[in-house]
Amino acid sequence: MEMTATHTGTCEQSTSCNLYVVMVLHNPGEQREGGERDVFCDVHWFWSPGHIKGSTVHHKAMHIIKKHYTTPPPGGGEALVPGLQRIRLWTDGHPWVYKCAPNFGPMLYWPVDPASVPDAATDQGYAHADDCEIVHNFFEHDHASGPQDITGKIPRAKIQQAVGYGNATNIYNYHECMKFCMECPELQAPSGNQAHRGGSFTHNNTYNFYAFSDGRDGHQEEYDVVEDKKAEYKTLKGCKADGGMYFYHSMKKEGSGGTGTVVHARGFPCRCAWCRAGEPCRYTQFGPKAGDHTPTWNQTHSAEETRVLREAEKKKRAERNGGNATQLLSAATAAAAANTAATTANADAPAAAAGATAETAAVAVASSSGGSSSSSSSSAVALGEGEINEMLARHGMAGV
């Protein structure tokens, strides 16, 4: 989200921030014959600086939400969901937020009981140990539009409305966005006219706002800190966005060694009687081959190393995308020229013959341009010297 208040022109901080939204269904009622059971729907929003995003924010938010539902309220009483053992997620397959090793790696450690982590453990993945299973389901490509989209716009629309009418002129970073949301009367709870229709994601319970600091912006005492450091985990087969796997379940498993947990991956979610009972599924033969994985933690880079790596990755993507666009334009131009030449040369021939000649020429041009794309996308990226080059070399990136 780009800040547009009048005071952003002289702002020394980034004028962009991120808003992460999570909709939570919990405590379903009894099943009713001929209808859906009632369920509570809460909304959790998380503000953060523009550079604090991705899997790190996702897992930090999930830990906070888990604590929200399993901790008794300060005034006494019972937790909202005492003894929570499993969280089911539905998200899109974003390739560097959800469907990637930086997400599946922390998932491996979620089911570990924090009390069982050795004091001398050097594996930083254990920071995610929370004694809770994660079941992550993915929508198919281009099929993740839903109530979360309009829900994410609610606070943004209120902020833009306040700025547009001149009622707010100092909303220039994530902290000011957080302050606005905490003070705005219309964002304290869902409005009464949002009557809940059983089983849907209509907001019918609470609104909750949080914010994350990067530890250097002056607000680290007010909010939870999420450091901008890249953590590396072992990759999983088929975890890419086009890998055909849409179901990942982190669970405890005897004999798995190490963490004592695995991330079970399969093609599609299943709710058969055996899966519900925790027994081996009878339908694993459908879709890609299922398997257990252990994407353990490898290393965590410093803030400076993370900055260098991201700049290198960004430059590499720009070179690759720019090369692809140039090749597509060249192919289209050559195909048009071939079509014109073929039409002119075969003016007296049947139209079908001219079309075939043009199509053959276009295919030949496209094939030749495709062959050069791999070489341009793997071009070297040089951003520094000495230890920076050494670090880039470990990631398959050449230095100067």
PDB file of C-alpha atoms in Angstrom, residues 31-244:
ATOM      1  CA  GLN A  31     -24.668 -29.861  12.885  1.00  0.00           C
ATOM      2  CA  ARG A  32     -28.220 -28.982  11.943  1.00  0.00           C
ATOM      3  CA  GLU A  33     -30.287 -31.195   9.719  1.00  0.00           C
ATOM      4  CA  GLY A  34     -30.871 -29.530   6.375  1.00  0.00           C
ATOM      5  CA  GLY A  35     -28.439 -26.676   7.018  1.00  0.00           C
ATOM      6  CA  GLU A  36     -24.914 -25.636   7.836  1.00  0.00           C
ATOM      7  CA  ARG A  37     -23.729 -25.316  11.421  1.00  0.00           C
ATOM      8  CA  ASP A  38     -22.991 -21.920  12.926  1.00  0.00           C
ATOM      9  CA  VAL A  39     -19.364 -20.857  13.236  1.00  0.00           C
ATOM     10  CA  PHE A  40     -17.497 -17.818  14.521  1.00  0.00           C
ATOM     11  CA  CYS A  41     -15.488 -15.768  12.010  1.00  0.00           C
ATOM     12  CA  ASP A  42     -12.747 -13.423  13.252  1.00  0.00           C
ATOM     13  CA  VAL A  43     -10.518 -11.165  11.167  1.00  0.00           C
ATOM     14  CA  HIS A  44      -6.844 -10.490  11.966  1.00  0.00           C
ATOM     15  CA  TRP A  45      -4.916  -7.723  10.166  1.00  0.00           C
ATOM     16  CA  PHE A  46      -1.128  -7.305  10.394  1.00  0.00           C
ATOM     17  CA  TRP A  47       0.631  -4.083   9.351  1.00  0.00           C
ATOM     18  CA  SER A  48       4.373  -4.070   8.586  1.00  0.00           C
ATOM     19  CA  PRO A  49       6.990  -1.929   6.760  1.00  0.00           C
ATOM     20  CA  GLY A  50       7.205  -2.415   3.008  1.00  0.00           C
ATOM     21  CA  HIS A  51      10.311  -4.626   3.183  1.00  0.00           C
ATOM     22  CA  ILE A  52       8.959  -6.916   5.942  1.00  0.00           C
ATOM     23  CA  LYS A  53       6.887  -9.481   4.097  1.00  0.00           C
ATOM     24  CA  GLY A  54       6.797 -13.044   2.789  1.00  0.00           C
ATOM     25  CA  SER A  55       6.939 -16.334   4.691  1.00  0.00           C
ATOM     26  CA  THR A  56       8.527 -14.684   7.739  1.00  0.00           C
ATOM     27  CA  VAL A  57       5.474 -12.476   8.295  1.00  0.00           C
ATOM     28  CA  HIS A  58       3.134 -15.382   7.549  1.00  0.00           C
ATOM     29  CA  HIS A  59       4.583 -17.647  10.243  1.00  0.00           C
ATOM     30  CA  LYS A  60       4.923 -14.849  12.799  1.00  0.00           C
ATOM     31  CA  ALA A  61       1.258 -14.018  12.267  1.00  0.00           C
ATOM     32  CA  MET A  62       0.233 -17.670  12.605  1.00  0.00           C
ATOM     33  CA  HIS A  63       2.083 -18.011  15.928  1.00  0.00           C
ATOM     34  CA  ILE A  64       0.317 -14.899  17.248  1.00  0.00           C
ATOM     35  CA  ILE A  65      -3.065 -16.195  16.101  1.00  0.00           C
ATOM     36  CA  LYS A  66      -2.431 -19.596  17.681  1.00  0.00           C
ATOM     37  CA  LYS A  67      -1.572 -17.909  20.972  1.00  0.00           C
ATOM     38  CA  HIS A  68      -4.669 -15.704  20.675  1.00  0.00           C
ATOM     39  CA  TYR A  69      -6.962 -18.730  20.650  1.00  0.00           C
ATOM     40  CA  THR A  70      -5.148 -20.946  23.167  1.00  0.00           C
ATOM     41  CA  THR A  71      -4.372 -18.400  25.912  1.00  0.00           C
ATOM     42  CA  PRO A  72      -7.033 -17.628  28.549  1.00  0.00           C
ATOM     43  CA  PRO A  73      -8.153 -13.965  28.595  1.00  0.00           C
ATOM     44  CA  PRO A  74      -6.444 -11.608  31.099  1.00  0.00           C
ATOM     45  CA  GLY A  75      -9.628 -11.256  33.128  1.00  0.00           C
ATOM     46  CA  GLY A  76      -9.915 -14.984  33.647  1.00  0.00           C
ATOM     47  CA  GLY A  77     -11.971 -17.669  31.985  1.00  0.00           C
ATOM     48  CA  GLU A  78     -11.343 -20.296  29.352  1.00  0.00           C
ATOM     49  CA  ALA A  79      -9.367 -19.909  26.138  1.00  0.00           C
ATOM     50  CA  LEU A  80     -11.322 -19.641  22.894  1.00  0.00           C
ATOM     51  CA  VAL A  81      -9.898 -22.920  21.566  1.00  0.00           C
ATOM     52  CA  PRO A  82      -8.150 -24.724  24.431  1.00  0.00           C
ATOM     53  CA  GLY A  83      -5.910 -27.614  23.444  1.00  0.00           C
ATOM     54  CA  LEU A  84      -5.667 -26.571  19.785  1.00  0.00           C
ATOM     55  CA  GLN A  85      -3.782 -29.337  17.958  1.00  0.00           C
ATOM     56  CA  ARG A  86      -4.229 -28.577  14.271  1.00  0.00           C
ATOM     57  CA  ILE A  87      -4.584 -25.477  12.076  1.00  0.00           C
ATOM     58  CA  ARG A  88      -5.998 -25.799   8.569  1.00  0.00           C
ATOM     59  CA  LEU A  89      -4.946 -23.150   6.069  1.00  0.00           C
ATOM     60  CA  TRP A  90      -6.264 -22.287   2.625  1.00  0.00           C
ATOM     61  CA  THR A  91      -4.124 -19.880   0.596  1.00  0.00           C
ATOM     62  CA  ASP A  92      -3.036 -19.175  -2.943  1.00  0.00           C
ATOM     63  CA  GLY A  93       0.213 -20.679  -4.217  1.00  0.00           C
ATOM     64  CA  HIS A  94       2.413 -17.580  -4.150  1.00  0.00           C
ATOM     65  CA  PRO A  95       5.875 -18.898  -5.169  1.00  0.00           C
ATOM     66  CA  TRP A  96       7.927 -17.031  -2.538  1.00  0.00           C
ATOM     67  CA  VAL A  97       5.417 -16.722   0.304  1.00  0.00           C
ATOM     68  CA  TYR A  98       3.521 -20.005   0.559  1.00  0.00           C
ATOM     69  CA  LYS A  99       4.575 -22.586  -2.010  1.00  0.00           C
ATOM     70  CA  CYS A 100       8.268 -22.489  -1.225  1.00  0.00           C
ATOM     71  CA  ALA A 101      10.917 -23.874   1.124  1.00  0.00           C
ATOM     72  CA  PRO A 102      10.836 -20.775   3.422  1.00  0.00           C
ATOM     73  CA  ASN A 103       7.235 -21.754   4.257  1.00  0.00           C
ATOM     74  CA  PHE A 104       7.519 -25.547   4.353  1.00  0.00           C
ATOM     75  CA  GLY A 105      10.725 -25.426   6.407  1.00  0.00           C
ATOM     76  CA  PRO A 106       9.161 -23.698   9.447  1.00  0.00           C
ATOM     77  CA  MET A 107       6.113 -25.972   9.032  1.00  0.00           C
ATOM     78  CA  LEU A 108       8.362 -28.946   9.818  1.00  0.00           C
ATOM     79  CA  TYR A 109       9.050 -27.541  13.291  1.00  0.00           C
ATOM     80  CA  TRP A 110       5.518 -26.459  14.211  1.00  0.00           C
ATOM     81  CA  PRO A 111       4.416 -29.860  15.650  1.00  0.00           C
ATOM     82  CA  VAL A 112       7.478 -30.033  17.950  1.00  0.00           C
ATOM     83  CA  ASP A 113       6.712 -29.491  21.632  1.00  0.00           C
ATOM     84  CA  PRO A 114       8.731 -26.408  22.750  1.00  0.00           C
ATOM     85  CA  ALA A 115       9.408 -28.135  26.075  1.00  0.00           C
ATOM     86  CA  SER A 116      11.240 -30.946  24.270  1.00  0.00           C
ATOM     87  CA  VAL A 117      13.686 -28.696  22.385  1.00  0.00           C
ATOM     88  CA  PRO A 118      17.235 -29.187  23.729  1.00  0.00           C
ATOM     89  CA  ASP A 119      18.720 -26.138  25.441  1.00  0.00           C
ATOM     90  CA  ALA A 120      21.872 -26.486  23.346  1.00  0.00           C
ATOM     91  CA  ALA A 121      20.003 -26.768  20.041  1.00  0.00           C
ATOM     92  CA  THR A 122      21.722 -24.774  17.295  1.00  0.00           C
ATOM     93  CA  ASP A 123      18.960 -25.428  14.761  1.00  0.00           C
ATOM     94  CA  GLN A 124      17.159 -22.091  14.468  1.00  0.00           C
ATOM     95  CA  GLY A 125      14.149 -23.804  12.962  1.00  0.00           C
ATOM     96  CA  TYR A 126      13.113 -24.807  16.488  1.00  0.00           C
ATOM     97  CA  ALA A 127      12.053 -21.193  17.028  1.00  0.00           C
ATOM     98  CA  HIS A 128       8.820 -22.259  15.289  1.00  0.00           C
ATOM     99  CA  ALA A 129       8.119 -25.174  17.665  1.00  0.00           C
ATOM    100  CA  ASP A 130       4.524 -24.672  18.871  1.00  0.00           C
ATOM    101  CA  ASP A 131       3.129 -28.187  19.467  1.00  0.00           C
ATOM    102  CA  CYS A 132       0.558 -27.778  16.691  1.00  0.00           C
ATOM    103  CA  GLU A 133       0.130 -29.395  13.288  1.00  0.00           C
ATOM    104  CA  ILE A 134      -0.261 -27.278  10.166  1.00  0.00           C
ATOM    105  CA  VAL A 135      -2.397 -28.491   7.278  1.00  0.00           C
ATOM    106  CA  HIS A 136      -1.747 -26.186   4.327  1.00  0.00           C
ATOM    107  CA  ASN A 137      -4.144 -26.457   1.392  1.00  0.00           C
ATOM    108  CA  PHE A 138      -3.604 -24.580  -1.865  1.00  0.00           C
ATOM    109  CA  PHE A 139      -6.133 -23.380  -4.386  1.00  0.00           C
ATOM    110  CA  GLU A 140      -5.460 -24.129  -8.006  1.00  0.00           C
ATOM    111  CA  HIS A 141      -3.802 -21.408 -10.060  1.00  0.00           C
ATOM    112  CA  ASP A 142      -6.064 -18.352 -10.552  1.00  0.00           C
ATOM    113  CA  HIS A 143      -8.733 -19.825  -8.267  1.00  0.00           C
ATOM    114  CA  ALA A 144      -7.981 -18.125  -4.921  1.00  0.00           C
ATOM    115  CA  SER A 145     -10.274 -15.090  -5.172  1.00  0.00           C
ATOM    116  CA  GLY A 146     -12.609 -14.940  -2.219  1.00  0.00           C
ATOM    117  CA  PRO A 147     -13.785 -13.062   0.882  1.00  0.00           C
ATOM    118  CA  GLN A 148     -10.191 -12.402   1.985  1.00  0.00           C
ATOM    119  CA  ASP A 149      -9.755  -9.997  -0.933  1.00  0.00           C
ATOM    120  CA  ILE A 150     -12.568  -7.650   0.057  1.00  0.00           C
ATOM    121  CA  THR A 151     -11.672  -8.087   3.751  1.00  0.00           C
ATOM    122  CA  GLY A 152      -8.150  -6.834   3.104  1.00  0.00           C
ATOM    123  CA  LYS A 153      -9.557  -3.667   1.551  1.00  0.00           C
ATOM    124  CA  ILE A 154     -11.680  -2.648   4.537  1.00  0.00           C
ATOM    125  CA  PRO A 155      -8.998  -0.769   6.551  1.00  0.00           C
ATOM    126  CA  ARG A 156      -7.265   0.480   3.408  1.00  0.00           C
ATOM    127  CA  ALA A 157     -10.527   1.969   2.140  1.00  0.00           C
ATOM    128  CA  LYS A 158     -11.116   3.739   5.471  1.00  0.00           C
ATOM    129  CA  ILE A 159      -7.593   5.220   5.395  1.00  0.00           C
ATOM    130  CA  GLN A 160      -7.893   6.380   1.798  1.00  0.00           C
ATOM    131  CA  GLN A 161     -11.295   7.876   2.566  1.00  0.00           C
ATOM    132  CA  ALA A 162      -9.901   9.813   5.541  1.00  0.00           C
ATOM    133  CA  VAL A 163      -6.969  11.094   3.475  1.00  0.00           C
ATOM    134  CA  GLY A 164      -9.203  11.986   0.542  1.00  0.00           C
ATOM    135  CA  TYR A 165     -11.535  14.093   2.709  1.00  0.00           C
ATOM    136  CA  GLY A 166      -8.601  15.782   4.428  1.00  0.00           C
ATOM    137  CA  ASN A 167      -9.391  14.231   7.805  1.00  0.00           C
ATOM    138  CA  ALA A 168      -5.938  12.615   8.032  1.00  0.00           C
ATOM    139  CA  THR A 169      -2.696  14.110   6.764  1.00  0.00           C
ATOM    140  CA  ASN A 170      -0.042  12.201   8.700  1.00  0.00           C
ATOM    141  CA  ILE A 171      -0.609   8.587   7.649  1.00  0.00           C
ATOM    142  CA  TYR A 172       2.834   8.030   6.178  1.00  0.00           C
ATOM    143  CA  ASN A 173       3.971   4.596   7.454  1.00  0.00           C
ATOM    144  CA  TYR A 174       2.717   1.328   8.901  1.00  0.00           C
ATOM    145  CA  HIS A 175       2.730   2.729  12.440  1.00  0.00           C
ATOM    146  CA  GLU A 176       0.339   5.534  11.499  1.00  0.00           C
ATOM    147  CA  CYS A 177      -1.871   3.015   9.694  1.00  0.00           C
ATOM    148  CA  MET A 178      -1.980   0.935  12.860  1.00  0.00           C
ATOM    149  CA  LYS A 179      -2.865   3.984  14.982  1.00  0.00           C
ATOM    150  CA  PHE A 180      -5.648   4.954  12.594  1.00  0.00           C
ATOM    151  CA  CYS A 181      -7.166   1.461  12.677  1.00  0.00           C
ATOM    152  CA  MET A 182      -7.039   1.298  16.464  1.00  0.00           C
ATOM    153  CA  GLU A 183      -8.808   4.677  16.753  1.00  0.00           C
ATOM    154  CA  CYS A 184     -11.325   4.397  13.912  1.00  0.00           C
ATOM    155  CA  PRO A 185     -14.764   3.617  15.435  1.00  0.00           C
ATOM    156  CA  GLU A 186     -15.879   1.648  12.383  1.00  0.00           C
ATOM    157  CA  LEU A 187     -12.924  -0.758  12.690  1.00  0.00           C
ATOM    158  CA  GLN A 188     -13.404  -1.776  16.307  1.00  0.00           C
ATOM    159  CA  ALA A 189     -15.867  -4.558  15.532  1.00  0.00           C
ATOM    160  CA  PRO A 190     -17.979  -5.837  12.630  1.00  0.00           C
ATOM    161  CA  SER A 191     -21.076  -3.754  11.972  1.00  0.00           C
ATOM    162  CA  GLY A 192     -24.378  -5.098  13.160  1.00  0.00           C
ATOM    163  CA  ASN A 193     -25.810  -5.295   9.641  1.00  0.00           C
ATOM    164  CA  GLN A 194     -23.409  -8.113   8.700  1.00  0.00           C
ATOM    165  CA  ALA A 195     -25.804 -10.874   9.689  1.00  0.00           C
ATOM    166  CA  HIS A 196     -24.009 -14.222   9.659  1.00  0.00           C
ATOM    167  CA  ARG A 197     -25.251 -16.817   7.223  1.00  0.00           C
ATOM    168  CA  GLY A 198     -24.231 -20.192   8.685  1.00  0.00           C
ATOM    169  CA  GLY A 199     -20.881 -21.529   7.539  1.00  0.00           C
ATOM    170  CA  SER A 200     -19.846 -18.485   5.492  1.00  0.00           C
ATOM    171  CA  PHE A 201     -16.912 -16.119   6.024  1.00  0.00           C
ATOM    172  CA  THR A 202     -19.123 -13.194   7.000  1.00  0.00           C
ATOM    173  CA  HIS A 203     -17.499 -11.188   9.826  1.00  0.00           C
ATOM    174  CA  ASN A 204     -19.597 -11.932  12.901  1.00  0.00           C
ATOM    175  CA  ASN A 205     -17.261 -11.877  15.880  1.00  0.00           C
ATOM    176  CA  THR A 206     -14.128  -9.707  16.307  1.00  0.00           C
ATOM    177  CA  TYR A 207     -11.676  -7.440  14.465  1.00  0.00           C
ATOM    178  CA  ASN A 208      -8.036  -7.660  15.571  1.00  0.00           C
ATOM    179  CA  PHE A 209      -5.124  -5.448  14.522  1.00  0.00           C
ATOM    180  CA  TYR A 210      -1.378  -6.032  14.952  1.00  0.00           C
ATOM    181  CA  ALA A 211       1.847  -4.546  13.610  1.00  0.00           C
ATOM    182  CA  PHE A 212       5.400  -5.753  13.080  1.00  0.00           C
ATOM    183  CA  SER A 213       8.535  -3.636  13.435  1.00  0.00           C
ATOM    184  CA  ASP A 214      11.827  -4.343  11.668  1.00  0.00           C
ATOM    185  CA  GLY A 215      13.693  -3.542  14.894  1.00  0.00           C
ATOM    186  CA  ARG A 216      15.230  -0.337  13.543  1.00  0.00           C
ATOM    187  CA  ASP A 217      12.280   1.994  12.900  1.00  0.00           C
ATOM    188  CA  GLY A 218      11.815   3.342  16.431  1.00  0.00           C
ATOM    189  CA  HIS A 219       8.683   1.268  17.145  1.00  0.00           C
ATOM    190  CA  GLN A 220      10.363  -1.969  18.220  1.00  0.00           C
ATOM    191  CA  GLU A 221       9.211  -1.419  21.823  1.00  0.00           C
ATOM    192  CA  GLU A 222       5.571  -1.202  20.757  1.00  0.00           C
ATOM    193  CA  TYR A 223       5.281  -4.127  18.335  1.00  0.00           C
ATOM    194  CA  ASP A 224       6.665  -7.597  17.754  1.00  0.00           C
ATOM    195  CA  VAL A 225       9.920  -7.488  15.823  1.00  0.00           C
ATOM    196  CA  VAL A 226      10.333  -9.353  12.524  1.00  0.00           C
ATOM    197  CA  GLU A 227      13.920  -9.048  11.352  1.00  0.00           C
ATOM    198  CA  ASP A 228      14.583  -8.811   7.655  1.00  0.00           C
ATOM    199  CA  LYS A 229      16.869 -11.847   7.527  1.00  0.00           C
ATOM    200  CA  LYS A 230      16.678 -14.606   4.945  1.00  0.00           C
ATOM    201  CA  ALA A 231      16.458 -18.128   6.414  1.00  0.00           C
ATOM    202  CA  GLU A 232      17.298 -21.084   4.174  1.00  0.00           C
ATOM    203  CA  TYR A 233      15.729 -24.523   4.409  1.00  0.00           C
ATOM    204  CA  LYS A 234      16.109 -27.674   2.361  1.00  0.00           C
ATOM    205  CA  THR A 235      13.782 -27.698  -0.608  1.00  0.00           C
ATOM    206  CA  LEU A 236      10.921 -30.106  -1.229  1.00  0.00           C
ATOM    207  CA  LYS A 237      10.256 -31.906  -4.456  1.00  0.00           C
ATOM    208  CA  GLY A 238       7.190 -30.551  -6.201  1.00  0.00           C
ATOM    209  CA  CYS A 239       6.945 -27.463  -3.988  1.00  0.00           C
ATOM    210  CA  LYS A 240       7.130 -25.036  -6.912  1.00  0.00           C
ATOM    211  CA  ALA A 241       4.014 -23.191  -7.959  1.00  0.00           C
ATOM    212  CA  ASP A 242       3.606 -25.498 -10.957  1.00  0.00           C
ATOM    213  CA  GLY A 243       4.582 -28.664  -9.061  1.00  0.00           C
ATOM    214  CA  GLY A 244       1.061 -30.108  -9.014  1.00  0.00           C
TER     215      GLY A 244
END
